[in-house]
């Protein structure tokens, strides 16, 4: 089981080479208040003075200390476990009992421990500066000695409350966060250091340990400065666990005084004096306290802790190795055949672009519509709702319609509603469909452009110049198809404007309106003649006749003879009766106005813009009053209603055609064309021998990440191999 700690040291070396702390290895974390004796405890465990000394906060960076026990045989080959080996340098110091190595100095060997102390101070000042601030960037130090037991310890800055000198105001919060980060590692053992001349109930170290280890399963307490307690007091109750029980135990030690340190008293003598003090002051507890017992206890606890953590550690290493293998695969291998690689990337991009439109892509968005789904939404929701919101008679008033009718008749009063006015007005309404149709093309074009971002494959992102050129080619292809598609959509609207098909099957009923209106006029004249007797031509009689509803045509037994002289009039009368309900709602108000009622004289009027005069006092022939708003006559009302019905009926037919034909045109001229020609366009523009080297030049970021992933994968595989070897030997 002694081989377990060297295994962790090897794993620490492996992970240090790649600069990662993602794997939390078993280690002992030393925490305590400032000047509680943490550094003295560590130096006692090593048996050498090597840590910086001074007043105030001295430890300002975490120090990861690996103690490696070496015997006489290993001293002859001390770097056998090193990666890459430094055997030549080590052989030069084979006669030295103890030496140290820093991670940041690579191959340099330190045999003078004063130099180790100076290097720690220099490296701390180099990173943190000289303002007594702290930083969470650990210094890694490995010490080889025949006097130490295999241990891995982490020395943290002492817990403080009040900033001193030029320390930052939040120094307490910074130290607290750093301590909690290290002791929160479930694979760590917490060494809580508290001085004996303070109340243990106020120990900050035990308080921190309690937060992350409430059960105390991995907390060991160390009581320092037993020789500095007040006269008449002792630490029996504390060491026995009667004040605050600690599950892994409480060990008392005696540190060197500042005078001993100044006189450079050897640690070996200090340990002998400590043993004598324990025998004199705590004879019953002497065998369970002291620096030697602390070192053996830490070694035993760490080995058992490693034994418990090793299976889970092996699992985590395997999982991370699998993840980094996938990451390395995503970066791809170095390009050998550039032509084949370029063609494969182009083909894959084109296929993914088309699959996104068809909805068969592997990576389907779940947060928003994209590709073909969004195009479908544009066609049937956005475009459809926009067309439905366009009213057939929007922007047309009855005065506009009446003006168009009059302009179409010329100087002669018309007997029937002129078709020219209907065509003029319905074309004006049809033109309103062009703008939303072109907007639909624009929205689909934008979505086709946006699909490019969804098709950024890892292979394509690996080569930034190829990615940029691919985006440029697809953008140009879409831009070239946009005018063609817009032209086709404009033609669709122009086709509807070029010929107003009044013989359209869905427009057949509307074409009979004019004839039916004329037949209704004839019927009403006959009703007036019957209702007004000889000599009675009063206005009220005429009005009553107009308000009287028309009788239905005779039944089957009373059908008129088609060969009689008035058969045609009676048939038209029957048709007019069928139309009565269609016009009834809008005609009732107008029929109540007598035909001979003159227009109101007080209606607002305006003069036309053009005028022709015959002299200074001549009469302006065009200066006739034109009413802005007035009550329409029954004839004018019926003419306007006929035109409105015709416009509405025909506009709905055209709107239905546009709503169906515009999406088809967009799909044919834009979407399907791009799908069918995308790959050939990319090949013709990019697959050129002169462009291979430029297009397939990797970004520096991808190359760096591939190198880091490869190094991390190698480290994880080596770590897994080390753990497998230990498990095969059944060391536990």
PDB file of C-alpha atoms in Angstrom, residues 8 97 114 120 153 186 201 336 383 395-396 453 469 501 598 652 708 713:
ATOM      1  CA  UNK A   8      -0.618   9.916  -7.057  1.00  0.00           C
ATOM      2  CA  UNK A  97      20.876  13.277   0.099  1.00  0.00           C
ATOM      3  CA  UNK A 114      17.860  28.461   0.987  1.00  0.00           C
ATOM      4  CA  UNK A 120       9.453  30.668  -3.794  1.00  0.00           C
ATOM      5  CA  UNK A 153       0.325  18.686   0.765  1.00  0.00           C
ATOM      6  CA  UNK A 186     -13.879  15.463  -2.018  1.00  0.00           C
ATOM      7  CA  UNK A 201     -14.232  27.116  19.699  1.00  0.00           C
ATOM      8  CA  UNK A 336      -2.566  14.957 -46.784  1.00  0.00           C
ATOM      9  CA  UNK A 383     -47.710  35.871 -46.643  1.00  0.00           C
ATOM     10  CA  UNK A 395     -59.027  52.660 -50.419  1.00  0.00           C
ATOM     11  CA  UNK A 396     -62.131  52.985 -52.634  1.00  0.00           C
ATOM     12  CA  UNK A 453     -24.944  29.684 -40.415  1.00  0.00           C
ATOM     13  CA  UNK A 469     -15.246  31.695 -49.531  1.00  0.00           C
ATOM     14  CA  UNK A 501     -61.278  37.510 -67.522  1.00  0.00           C
ATOM     15  CA  UNK A 598     -83.080  67.408 -56.222  1.00  0.00           C
ATOM     16  CA  UNK A 652     -60.997  37.467 -54.424  1.00  0.00           C
ATOM     17  CA  UNK A 708      -3.682  20.706 -26.352  1.00  0.00           C
ATOM     18  CA  UNK A 713      -5.395  12.705 -24.167  1.00  0.00           C
TER      19      UNK A 713
END
